[in-house]
CSV table of C-alpha atoms in Angstrom, one decimal:
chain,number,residue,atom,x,y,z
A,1,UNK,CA,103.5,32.9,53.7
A,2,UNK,CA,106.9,34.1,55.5
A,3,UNK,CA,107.7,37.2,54.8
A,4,UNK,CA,111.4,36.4,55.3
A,5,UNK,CA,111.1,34.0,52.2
A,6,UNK,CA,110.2,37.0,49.8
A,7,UNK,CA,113.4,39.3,49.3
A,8,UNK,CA,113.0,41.9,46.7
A,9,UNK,CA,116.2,43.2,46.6
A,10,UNK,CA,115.8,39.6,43.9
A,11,UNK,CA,113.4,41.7,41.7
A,12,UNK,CA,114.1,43.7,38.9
A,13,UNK,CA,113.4,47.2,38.9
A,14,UNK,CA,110.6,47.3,36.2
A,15,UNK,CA,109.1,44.6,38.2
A,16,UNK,CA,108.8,47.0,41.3
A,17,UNK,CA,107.9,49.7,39.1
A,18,UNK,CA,105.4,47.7,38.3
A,19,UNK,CA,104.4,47.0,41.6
A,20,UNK,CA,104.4,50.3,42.1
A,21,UNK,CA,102.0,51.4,39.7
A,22,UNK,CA,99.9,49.0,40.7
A,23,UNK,CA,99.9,50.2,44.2
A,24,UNK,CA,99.1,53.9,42.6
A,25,UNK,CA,96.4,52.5,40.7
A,26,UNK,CA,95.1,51.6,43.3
A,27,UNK,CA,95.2,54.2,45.5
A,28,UNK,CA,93.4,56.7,42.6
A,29,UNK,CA,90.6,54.2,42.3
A,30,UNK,CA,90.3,54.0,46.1
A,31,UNK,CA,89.1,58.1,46.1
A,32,UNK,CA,87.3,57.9,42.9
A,33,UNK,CA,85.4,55.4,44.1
A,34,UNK,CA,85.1,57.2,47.5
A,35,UNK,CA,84.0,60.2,45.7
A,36,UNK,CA,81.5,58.6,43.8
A,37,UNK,CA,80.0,57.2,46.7
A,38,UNK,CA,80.0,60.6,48.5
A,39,UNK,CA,78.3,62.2,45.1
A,40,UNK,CA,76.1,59.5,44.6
A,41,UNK,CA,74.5,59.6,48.4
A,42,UNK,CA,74.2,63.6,48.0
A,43,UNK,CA,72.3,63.1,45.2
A,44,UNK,CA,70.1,60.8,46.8
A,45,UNK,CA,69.9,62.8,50.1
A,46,UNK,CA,68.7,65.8,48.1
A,47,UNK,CA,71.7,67.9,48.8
A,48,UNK,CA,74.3,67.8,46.0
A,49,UNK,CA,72.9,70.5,43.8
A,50,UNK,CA,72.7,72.8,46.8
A,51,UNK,CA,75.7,74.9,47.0
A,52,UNK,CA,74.6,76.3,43.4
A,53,UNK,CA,73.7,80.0,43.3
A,54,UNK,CA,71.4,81.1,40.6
A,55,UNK,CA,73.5,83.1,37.7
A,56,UNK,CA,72.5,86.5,39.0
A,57,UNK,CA,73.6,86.3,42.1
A,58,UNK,CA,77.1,85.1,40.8
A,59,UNK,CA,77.4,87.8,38.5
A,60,UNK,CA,77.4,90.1,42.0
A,61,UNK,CA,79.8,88.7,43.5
A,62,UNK,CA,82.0,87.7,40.5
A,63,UNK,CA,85.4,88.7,41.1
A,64,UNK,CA,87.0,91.8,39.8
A,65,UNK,CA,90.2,91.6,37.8
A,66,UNK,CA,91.0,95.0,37.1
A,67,UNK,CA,94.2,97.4,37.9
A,68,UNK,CA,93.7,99.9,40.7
A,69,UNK,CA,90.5,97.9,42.3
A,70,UNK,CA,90.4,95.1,44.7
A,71,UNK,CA,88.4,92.0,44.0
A,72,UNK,CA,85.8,93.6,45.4
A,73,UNK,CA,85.7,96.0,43.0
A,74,UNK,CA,86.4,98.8,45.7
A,75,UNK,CA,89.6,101.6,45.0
A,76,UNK,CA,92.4,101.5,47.1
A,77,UNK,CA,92.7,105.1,48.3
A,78,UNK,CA,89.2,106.3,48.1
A,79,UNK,CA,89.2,107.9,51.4
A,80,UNK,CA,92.2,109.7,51.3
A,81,UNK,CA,90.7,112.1,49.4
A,82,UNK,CA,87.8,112.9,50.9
A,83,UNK,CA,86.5,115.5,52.5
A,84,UNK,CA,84.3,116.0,55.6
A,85,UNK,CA,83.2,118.6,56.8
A,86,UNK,CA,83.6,119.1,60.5
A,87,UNK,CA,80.4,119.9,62.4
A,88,UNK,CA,82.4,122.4,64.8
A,89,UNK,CA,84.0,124.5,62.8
A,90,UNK,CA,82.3,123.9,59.3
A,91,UNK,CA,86.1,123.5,57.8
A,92,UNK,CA,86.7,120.8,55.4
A,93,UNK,CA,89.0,118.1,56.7
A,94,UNK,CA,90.7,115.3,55.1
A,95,UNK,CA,88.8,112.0,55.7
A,96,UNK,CA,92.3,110.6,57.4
A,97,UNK,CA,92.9,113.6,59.5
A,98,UNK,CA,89.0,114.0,60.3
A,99,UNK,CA,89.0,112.1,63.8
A,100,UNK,CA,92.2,114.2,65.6
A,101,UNK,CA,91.0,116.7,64.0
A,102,UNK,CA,87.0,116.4,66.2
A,103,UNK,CA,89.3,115.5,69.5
A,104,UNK,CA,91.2,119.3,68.9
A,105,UNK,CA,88.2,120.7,67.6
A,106,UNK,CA,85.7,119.0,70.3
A,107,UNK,CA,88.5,119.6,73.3
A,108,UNK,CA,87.5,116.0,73.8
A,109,UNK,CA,90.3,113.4,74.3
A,110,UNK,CA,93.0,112.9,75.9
A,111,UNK,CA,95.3,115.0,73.9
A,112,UNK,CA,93.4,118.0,73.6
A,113,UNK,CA,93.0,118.1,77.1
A,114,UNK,CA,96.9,117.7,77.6
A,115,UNK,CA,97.4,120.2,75.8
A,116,UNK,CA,94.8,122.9,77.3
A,117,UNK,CA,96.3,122.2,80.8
A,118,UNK,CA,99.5,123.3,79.6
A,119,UNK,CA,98.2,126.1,78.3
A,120,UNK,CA,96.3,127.3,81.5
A,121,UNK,CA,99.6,126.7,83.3
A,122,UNK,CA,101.4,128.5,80.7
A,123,UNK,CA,98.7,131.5,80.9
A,124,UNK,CA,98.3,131.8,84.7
A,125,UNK,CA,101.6,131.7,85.3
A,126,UNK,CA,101.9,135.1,82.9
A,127,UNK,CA,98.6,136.3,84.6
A,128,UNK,CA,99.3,136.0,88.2
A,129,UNK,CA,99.7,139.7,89.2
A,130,UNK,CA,96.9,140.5,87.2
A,131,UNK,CA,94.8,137.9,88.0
A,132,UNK,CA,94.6,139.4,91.9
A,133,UNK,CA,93.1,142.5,91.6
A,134,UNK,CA,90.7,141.4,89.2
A,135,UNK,CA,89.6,138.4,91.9
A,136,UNK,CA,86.9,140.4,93.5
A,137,UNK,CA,85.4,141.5,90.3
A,138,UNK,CA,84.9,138.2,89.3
A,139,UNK,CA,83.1,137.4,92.2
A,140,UNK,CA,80.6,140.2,92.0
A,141,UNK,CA,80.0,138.9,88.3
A,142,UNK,CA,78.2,135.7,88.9
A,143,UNK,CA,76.2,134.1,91.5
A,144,UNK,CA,78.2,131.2,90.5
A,145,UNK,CA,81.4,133.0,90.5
A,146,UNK,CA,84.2,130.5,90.5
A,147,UNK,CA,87.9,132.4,90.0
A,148,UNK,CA,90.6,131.2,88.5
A,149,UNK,CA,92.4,129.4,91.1
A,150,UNK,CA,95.5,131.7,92.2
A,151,UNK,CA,97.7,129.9,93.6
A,152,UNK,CA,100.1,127.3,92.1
A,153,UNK,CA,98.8,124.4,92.5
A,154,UNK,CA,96.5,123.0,90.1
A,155,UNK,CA,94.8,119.6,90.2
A,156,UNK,CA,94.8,117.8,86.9
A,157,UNK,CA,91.1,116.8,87.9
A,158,UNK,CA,90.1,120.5,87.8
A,159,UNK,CA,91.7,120.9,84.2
A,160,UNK,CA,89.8,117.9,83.1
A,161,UNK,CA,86.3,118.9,84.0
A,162,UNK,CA,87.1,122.8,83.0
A,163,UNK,CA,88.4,122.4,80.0
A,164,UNK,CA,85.9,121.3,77.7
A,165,UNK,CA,84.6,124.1,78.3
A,166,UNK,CA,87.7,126.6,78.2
A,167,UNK,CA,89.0,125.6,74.3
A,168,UNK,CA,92.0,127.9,74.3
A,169,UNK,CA,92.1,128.4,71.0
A,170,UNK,CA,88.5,129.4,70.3
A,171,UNK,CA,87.9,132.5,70.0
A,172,UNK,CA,85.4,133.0,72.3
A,173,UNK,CA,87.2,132.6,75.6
A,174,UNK,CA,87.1,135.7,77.3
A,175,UNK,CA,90.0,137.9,78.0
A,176,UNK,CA,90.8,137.6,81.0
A,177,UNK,CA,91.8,133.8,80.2
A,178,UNK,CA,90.5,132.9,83.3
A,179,UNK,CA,87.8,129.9,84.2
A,180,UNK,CA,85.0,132.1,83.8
A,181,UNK,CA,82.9,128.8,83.0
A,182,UNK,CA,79.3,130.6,84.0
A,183,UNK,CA,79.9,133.2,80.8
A,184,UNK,CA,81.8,130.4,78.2
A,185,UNK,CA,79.4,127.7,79.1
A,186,UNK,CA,76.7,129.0,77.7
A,187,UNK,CA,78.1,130.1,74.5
A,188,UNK,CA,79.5,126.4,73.8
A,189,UNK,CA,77.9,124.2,72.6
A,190,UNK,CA,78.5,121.0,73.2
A,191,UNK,CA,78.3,120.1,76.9
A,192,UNK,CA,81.2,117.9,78.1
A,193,UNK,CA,78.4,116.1,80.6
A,194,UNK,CA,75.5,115.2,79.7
A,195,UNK,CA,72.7,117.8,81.3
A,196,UNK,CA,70.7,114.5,83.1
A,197,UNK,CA,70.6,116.6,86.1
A,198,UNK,CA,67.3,118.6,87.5
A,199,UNK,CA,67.4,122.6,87.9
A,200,UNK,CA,66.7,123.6,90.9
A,201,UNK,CA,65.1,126.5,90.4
A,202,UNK,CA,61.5,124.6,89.6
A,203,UNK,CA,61.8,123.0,92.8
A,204,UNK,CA,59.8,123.3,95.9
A,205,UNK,CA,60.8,123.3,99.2
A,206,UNK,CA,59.6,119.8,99.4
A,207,UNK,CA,60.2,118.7,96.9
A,208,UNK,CA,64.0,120.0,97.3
A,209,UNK,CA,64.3,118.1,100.7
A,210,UNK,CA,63.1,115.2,99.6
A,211,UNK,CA,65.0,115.1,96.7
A,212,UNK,CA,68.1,115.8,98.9
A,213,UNK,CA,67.4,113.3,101.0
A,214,UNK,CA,68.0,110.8,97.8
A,215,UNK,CA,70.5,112.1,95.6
A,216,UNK,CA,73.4,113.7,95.3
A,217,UNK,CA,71.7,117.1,94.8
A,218,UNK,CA,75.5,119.0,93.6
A,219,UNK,CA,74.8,121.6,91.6
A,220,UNK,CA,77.1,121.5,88.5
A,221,UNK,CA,78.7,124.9,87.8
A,222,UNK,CA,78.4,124.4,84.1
A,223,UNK,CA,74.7,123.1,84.0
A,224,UNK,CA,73.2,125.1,86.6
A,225,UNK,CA,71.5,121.8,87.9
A,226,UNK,CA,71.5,119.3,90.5
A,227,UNK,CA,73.1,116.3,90.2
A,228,UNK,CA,70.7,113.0,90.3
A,229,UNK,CA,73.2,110.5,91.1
A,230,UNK,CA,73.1,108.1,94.3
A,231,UNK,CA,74.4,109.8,97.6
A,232,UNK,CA,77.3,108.2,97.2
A,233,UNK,CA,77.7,109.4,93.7
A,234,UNK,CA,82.0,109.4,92.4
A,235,UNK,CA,81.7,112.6,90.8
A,236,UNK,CA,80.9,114.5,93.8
A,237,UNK,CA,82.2,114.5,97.4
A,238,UNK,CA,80.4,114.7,100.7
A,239,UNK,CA,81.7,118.4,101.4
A,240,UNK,CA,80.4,119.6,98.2
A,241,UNK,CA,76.6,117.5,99.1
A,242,UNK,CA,76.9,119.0,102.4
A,243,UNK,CA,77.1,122.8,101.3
A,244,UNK,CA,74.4,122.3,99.1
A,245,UNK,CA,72.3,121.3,101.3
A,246,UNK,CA,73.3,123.9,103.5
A,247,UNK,CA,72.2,126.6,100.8
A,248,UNK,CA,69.2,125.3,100.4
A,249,UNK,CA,67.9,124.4,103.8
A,250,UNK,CA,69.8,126.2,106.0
A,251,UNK,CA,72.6,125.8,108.2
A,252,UNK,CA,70.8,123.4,110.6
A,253,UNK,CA,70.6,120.7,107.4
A,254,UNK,CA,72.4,117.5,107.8
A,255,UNK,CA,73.4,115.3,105.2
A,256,UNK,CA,71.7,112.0,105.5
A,257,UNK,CA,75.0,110.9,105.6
A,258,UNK,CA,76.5,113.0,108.7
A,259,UNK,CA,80.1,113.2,108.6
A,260,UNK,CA,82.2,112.9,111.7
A,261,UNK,CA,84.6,115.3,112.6
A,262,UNK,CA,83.8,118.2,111.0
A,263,UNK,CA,84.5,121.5,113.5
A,264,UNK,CA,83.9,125.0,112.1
A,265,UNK,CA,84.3,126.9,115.2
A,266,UNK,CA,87.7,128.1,114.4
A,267,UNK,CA,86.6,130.5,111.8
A,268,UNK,CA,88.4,133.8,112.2
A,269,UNK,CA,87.2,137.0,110.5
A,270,UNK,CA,90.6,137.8,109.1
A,271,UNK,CA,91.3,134.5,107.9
A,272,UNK,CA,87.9,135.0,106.3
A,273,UNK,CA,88.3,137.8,104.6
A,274,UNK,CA,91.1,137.0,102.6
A,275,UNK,CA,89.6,133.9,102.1
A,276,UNK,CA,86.3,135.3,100.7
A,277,UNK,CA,88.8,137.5,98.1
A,278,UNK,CA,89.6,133.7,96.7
A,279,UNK,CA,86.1,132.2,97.1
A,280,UNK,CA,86.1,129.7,94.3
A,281,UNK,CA,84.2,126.6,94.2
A,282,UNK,CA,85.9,123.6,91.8
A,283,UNK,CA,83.0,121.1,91.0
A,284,UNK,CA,85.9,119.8,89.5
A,285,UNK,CA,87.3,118.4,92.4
A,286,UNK,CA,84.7,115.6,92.3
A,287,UNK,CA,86.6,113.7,90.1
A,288,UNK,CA,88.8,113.0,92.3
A,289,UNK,CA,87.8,111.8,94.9
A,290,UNK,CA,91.1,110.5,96.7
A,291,UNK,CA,92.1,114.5,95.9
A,292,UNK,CA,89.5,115.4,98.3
A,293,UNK,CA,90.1,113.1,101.4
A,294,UNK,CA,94.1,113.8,101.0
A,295,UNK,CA,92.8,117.9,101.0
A,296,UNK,CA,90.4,117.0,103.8
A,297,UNK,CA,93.5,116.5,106.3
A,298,UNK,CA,95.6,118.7,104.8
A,299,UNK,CA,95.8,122.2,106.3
A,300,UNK,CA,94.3,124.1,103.6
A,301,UNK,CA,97.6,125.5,102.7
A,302,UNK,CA,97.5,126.3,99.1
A,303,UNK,CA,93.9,128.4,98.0
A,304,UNK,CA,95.6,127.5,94.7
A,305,UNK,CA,93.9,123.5,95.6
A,306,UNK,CA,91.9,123.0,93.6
A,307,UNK,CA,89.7,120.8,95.8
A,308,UNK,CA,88.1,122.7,97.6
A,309,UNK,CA,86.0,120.2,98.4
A,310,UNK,CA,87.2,119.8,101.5
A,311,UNK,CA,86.7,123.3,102.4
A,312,UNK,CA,83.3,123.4,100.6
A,313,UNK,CA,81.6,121.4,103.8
A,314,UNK,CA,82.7,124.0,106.3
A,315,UNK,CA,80.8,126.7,104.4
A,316,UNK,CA,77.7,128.2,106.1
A,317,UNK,CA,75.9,130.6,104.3
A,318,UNK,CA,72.3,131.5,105.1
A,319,UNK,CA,72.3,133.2,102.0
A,320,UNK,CA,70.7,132.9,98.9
A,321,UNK,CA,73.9,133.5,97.2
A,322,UNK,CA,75.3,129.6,96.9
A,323,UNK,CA,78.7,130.9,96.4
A,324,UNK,CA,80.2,127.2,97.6
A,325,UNK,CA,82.5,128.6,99.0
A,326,UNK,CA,84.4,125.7,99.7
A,327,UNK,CA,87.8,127.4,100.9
A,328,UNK,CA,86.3,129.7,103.1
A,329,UNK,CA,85.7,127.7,105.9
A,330,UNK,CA,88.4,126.0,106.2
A,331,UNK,CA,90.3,128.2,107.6
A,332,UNK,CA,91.7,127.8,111.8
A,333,UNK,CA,91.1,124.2,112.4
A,334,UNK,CA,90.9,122.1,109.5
A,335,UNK,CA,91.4,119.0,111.2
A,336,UNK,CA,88.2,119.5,112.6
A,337,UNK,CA,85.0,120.3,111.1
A,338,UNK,CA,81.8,120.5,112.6
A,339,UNK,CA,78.5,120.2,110.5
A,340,UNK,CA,77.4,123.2,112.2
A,341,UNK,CA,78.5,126.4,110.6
A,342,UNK,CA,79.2,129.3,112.7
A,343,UNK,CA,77.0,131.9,111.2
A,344,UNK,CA,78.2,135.6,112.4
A,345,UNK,CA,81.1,136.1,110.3
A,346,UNK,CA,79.9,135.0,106.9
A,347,UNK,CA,76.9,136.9,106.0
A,348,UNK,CA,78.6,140.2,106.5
A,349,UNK,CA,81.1,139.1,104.3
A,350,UNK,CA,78.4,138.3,101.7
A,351,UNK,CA,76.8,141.7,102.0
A,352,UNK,CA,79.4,142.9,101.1
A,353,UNK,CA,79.9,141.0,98.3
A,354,UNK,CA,76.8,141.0,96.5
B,1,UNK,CA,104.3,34.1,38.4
B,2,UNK,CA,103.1,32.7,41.5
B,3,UNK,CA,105.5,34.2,43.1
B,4,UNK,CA,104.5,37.5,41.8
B,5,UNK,CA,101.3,37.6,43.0
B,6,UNK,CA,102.7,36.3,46.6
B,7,UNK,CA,105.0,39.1,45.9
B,8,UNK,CA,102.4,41.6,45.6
B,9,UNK,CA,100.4,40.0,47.9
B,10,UNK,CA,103.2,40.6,50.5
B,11,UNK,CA,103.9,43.6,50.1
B,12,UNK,CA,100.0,45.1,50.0
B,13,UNK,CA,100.3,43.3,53.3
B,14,UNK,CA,103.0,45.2,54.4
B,15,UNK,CA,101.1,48.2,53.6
B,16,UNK,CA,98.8,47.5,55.4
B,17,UNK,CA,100.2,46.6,58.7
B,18,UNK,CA,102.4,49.0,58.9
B,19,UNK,CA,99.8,51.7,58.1
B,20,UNK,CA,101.5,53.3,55.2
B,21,UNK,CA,98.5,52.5,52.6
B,22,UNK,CA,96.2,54.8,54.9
B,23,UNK,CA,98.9,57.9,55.0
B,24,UNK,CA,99.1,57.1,51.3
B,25,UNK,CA,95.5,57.4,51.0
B,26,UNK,CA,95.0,60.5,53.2
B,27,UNK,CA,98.2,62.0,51.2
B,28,UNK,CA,96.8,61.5,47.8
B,29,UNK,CA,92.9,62.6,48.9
B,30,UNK,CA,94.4,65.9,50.0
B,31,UNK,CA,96.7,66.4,47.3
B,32,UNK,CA,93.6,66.0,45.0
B,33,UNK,CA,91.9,68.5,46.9
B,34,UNK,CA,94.3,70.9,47.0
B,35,UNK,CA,95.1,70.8,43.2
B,36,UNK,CA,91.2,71.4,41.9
B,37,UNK,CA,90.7,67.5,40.8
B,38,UNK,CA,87.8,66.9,43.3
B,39,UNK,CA,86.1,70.2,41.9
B,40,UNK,CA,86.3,69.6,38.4
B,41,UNK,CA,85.2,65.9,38.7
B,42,UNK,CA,81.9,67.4,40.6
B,43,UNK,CA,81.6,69.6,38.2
B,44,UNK,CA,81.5,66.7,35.6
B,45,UNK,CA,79.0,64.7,37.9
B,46,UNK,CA,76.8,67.6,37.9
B,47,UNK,CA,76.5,67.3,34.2
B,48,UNK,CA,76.5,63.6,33.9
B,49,UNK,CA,73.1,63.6,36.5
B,50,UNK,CA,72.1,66.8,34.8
B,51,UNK,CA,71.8,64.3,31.5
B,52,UNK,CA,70.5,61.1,33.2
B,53,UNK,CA,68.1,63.1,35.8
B,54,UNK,CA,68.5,63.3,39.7
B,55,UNK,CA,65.9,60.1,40.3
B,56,UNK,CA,68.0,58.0,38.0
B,57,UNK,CA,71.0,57.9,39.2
B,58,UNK,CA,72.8,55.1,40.2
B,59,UNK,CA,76.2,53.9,41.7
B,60,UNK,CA,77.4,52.3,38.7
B,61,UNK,CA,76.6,55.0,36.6
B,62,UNK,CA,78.4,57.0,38.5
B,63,UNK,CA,81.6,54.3,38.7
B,64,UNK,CA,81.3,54.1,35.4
B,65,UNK,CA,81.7,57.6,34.1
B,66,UNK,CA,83.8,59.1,36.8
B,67,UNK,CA,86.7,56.6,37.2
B,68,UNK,CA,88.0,57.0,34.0
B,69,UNK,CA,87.9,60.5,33.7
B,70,UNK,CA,89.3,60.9,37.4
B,71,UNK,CA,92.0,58.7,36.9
B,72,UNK,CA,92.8,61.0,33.7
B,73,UNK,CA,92.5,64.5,35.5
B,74,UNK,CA,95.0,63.4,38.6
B,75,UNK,CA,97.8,65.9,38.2
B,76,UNK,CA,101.4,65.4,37.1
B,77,UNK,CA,103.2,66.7,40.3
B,78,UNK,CA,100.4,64.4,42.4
B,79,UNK,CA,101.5,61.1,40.4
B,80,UNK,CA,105.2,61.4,40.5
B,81,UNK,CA,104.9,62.1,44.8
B,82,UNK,CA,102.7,59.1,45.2
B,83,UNK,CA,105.1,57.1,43.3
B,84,UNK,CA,108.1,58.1,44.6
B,85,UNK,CA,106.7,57.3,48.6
B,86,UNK,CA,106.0,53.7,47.4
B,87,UNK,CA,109.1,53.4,45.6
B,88,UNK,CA,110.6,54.5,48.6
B,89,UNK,CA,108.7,52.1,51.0
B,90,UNK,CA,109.7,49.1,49.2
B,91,UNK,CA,112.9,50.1,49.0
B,92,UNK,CA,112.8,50.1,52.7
B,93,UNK,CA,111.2,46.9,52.9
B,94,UNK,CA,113.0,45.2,50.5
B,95,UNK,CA,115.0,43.0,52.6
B,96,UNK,CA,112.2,41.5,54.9
């Protein structure tokens, strides 16, 4: 049969409505029957009854039609309401304003620390003339004695690693608004790093060597202990590994890795003086390490660096009293540095000191 | 009415070849979907093999009792599309 012999446009309309019902028809009893085939083999199969859940079960999860709760069943604004109570400060908090809250309260977070650097800026800036005389006093306070730094310059890094330590608001920081962190450390509670470090003092001499020999062995000024990372460890520079070992096993210790080009000779007893007046050892500085290597070549020429790292390696003390004093030796040539510490001038110093 | 079942005959053939009866059939299958029918008819089955028992069921049971209530529970809105596609195929088609 030609389709060119059929014309339609010959029908009448209720014949193609027709048609066209019939073609529906059709169509419907196409899926019914599809479906009923699809039912009938899930029956068969064993699996048409089961995506049923018992009547219990339903009741649970039924869904809830009623104003001011979600389907669920849950309110809308139940947390803004609530209350916490903040483990810091035992002050009850709003549930939304709970977590800047801990990052002020804490002095953990990028805000809070922000905002503490600008405050230390603010506060030494007002402190300078004060802050001089009162240098030396500061030193003869702790073994671990590390003064504000005077000058200028303050490395970010520094402020980082100080001040969880240094919340400005609490009222425990000490007068002087300095970084006194041996005093404030104690009285905080909650450590900004994590104490995995070992404390020296319940170390052998062997024991110390060998354990030098291995790790980093920088002794953080807010734990009081060594640090147990690799050699090679971020948070700590080579200077800052050298002078430790320096303290603990002399002048003559090397650090496993020896560093080239490190000349102490130049170490003049003026220079020193003044330098011992602004002995302060940043274990902040590790964090930086690109700080240090830039202060490495420098030519010392603010105290106010923070990273003293670099001047931490020229130390040489044979004294018990580990003041890391990194600036110290940098002093005359600080392009060069020798592992070798130049002992005369230093220890007198220190007696004097302690 | 020979020429009316050529004419029918003609144009399911049309349908066919040119593919339009399987978009028809996919259109209406998701239409019925979509508007609740399939549930409600498995809800119905459910019963109806509730009453006869699962080991007794058969196809023509089944054909039996579902086609006619299917057919009944297709939806207004679904009906009128369908027709209105074919009325517009065979409009298009009219003159071949």
């Amino acid at each position: 049969m030609k389709m060119e012999e059929m014309s339609l446009s010959g029908l009448d309309n209720s014949k193609l409505e027709a048609i066209a019902q019939e073609i529906y028809t059709d169509l419907v009893e196409d899926s019914c029957l599809g479906f009923c085939f699809e039912v009938h083999r899930a029956v068969k199969c064993g699996y048409f009854f089961l995506d049923d859940t018992d009547p219990e079960s339903m009741k649970d999860f039924e869904i809830v039609d009623q104003p001011g709760l979600d389907i669920f069943g849950q309110v809308f604004n139940q947390w803004k309401s609530k209350e916490c109570v903040c483990p810091n400060c035992s002050r009850s908090i709003a549930a939304s304003r709970f977590a800047p809250h801990l990052e002020k309260c804490l002095g953990m977070g990028r805000n809070s620390s922000r905002i503490a650097n600008r405050r230390i800026a603010n506060s030494n800036n007002m402190n300078k003339s004060e802050s001089d005389q009162e240098d030396n006093d500061d030193i003869n306070d702790n073994d671990w004695s590390y003064g504000s730094e005077k000058k200028a310059k303050k490395r970010k890094s520094d402020k980082l690693w100080y001040l969880p330590f240094q919340n400005p608001n609490s009222p425990r920081r000490s007068k002087s608004l300095k970084h006194k962190n041996g005093e404030l450390s104690n009285s905080d509670p909650f450590k900004y790093n994590s104490s995995s470090g070992i404390s020296y003092e319940a170390l052998g001499p062997e024991e110390l060597r060998s354990l030098l020999t291995t790790q980093c062995g920088v002794i953080s000024e807010h734990t009081k202990k060594m640090c147990t990372r690799s050699l090679r460890c971020p948070q700590h520079t080579d200077e800052q590994r050298r002078a430790v070992r320096v303290y603990f096993l002399g002048p003559s210790a090397i650090l496993p890795e020896v560093e080239s080009s490190l000349d102490n000779d130049s170490f003049d007893m003026t220079d020193s003086q003044s330098l011992i007046s602004r002995l302060q050892w940043d274990g902040s500085s590790d964090l930086s390490p690109s700080d240090s290597g830039s202060s490495k070549t420098s030519e010392n020429q603010g105290w106010g660096l923070g990273t003293n790292s670099s001047e931490s390696r020229k130390t040489k003390k044979k004294k018990s009293h580990l003041s890391l004093v990194g600036t110290a030796s940098s002093l005359g040539s600080n392009k060069k540095k020798k592992p070798k510490p130049p002992a005369p001038p230093t220890p007198s110093i220190y007696d004097d000191i302690n | 009415m020979n020429k009316d079942a050529q004419m029918r005959a003609a144009i399911n053939q049309k349908l066919i070849e040119t593919g339009e009866r399987e978009r028809l059939k996919e259109l209406l299958r998701a239409k019925l979907i979509e508007c609740g029918w399939k549930d409600q008819l498995k809800a119905h089955c459910k019963e109806v093999i509730k009453e006869k028992g699962l080991d007794h069921v058969t196809v023509d049971d089944l054909v039996a009792e579902i086609t006619s209530k299917g057919r009944a529970l297709v939806p207004d809105s679904v009906k009128k599309e369908l027709l209105q596609r074919i009325r517009t195929f065979l409009a298009q088609h009219a003159s071949l």
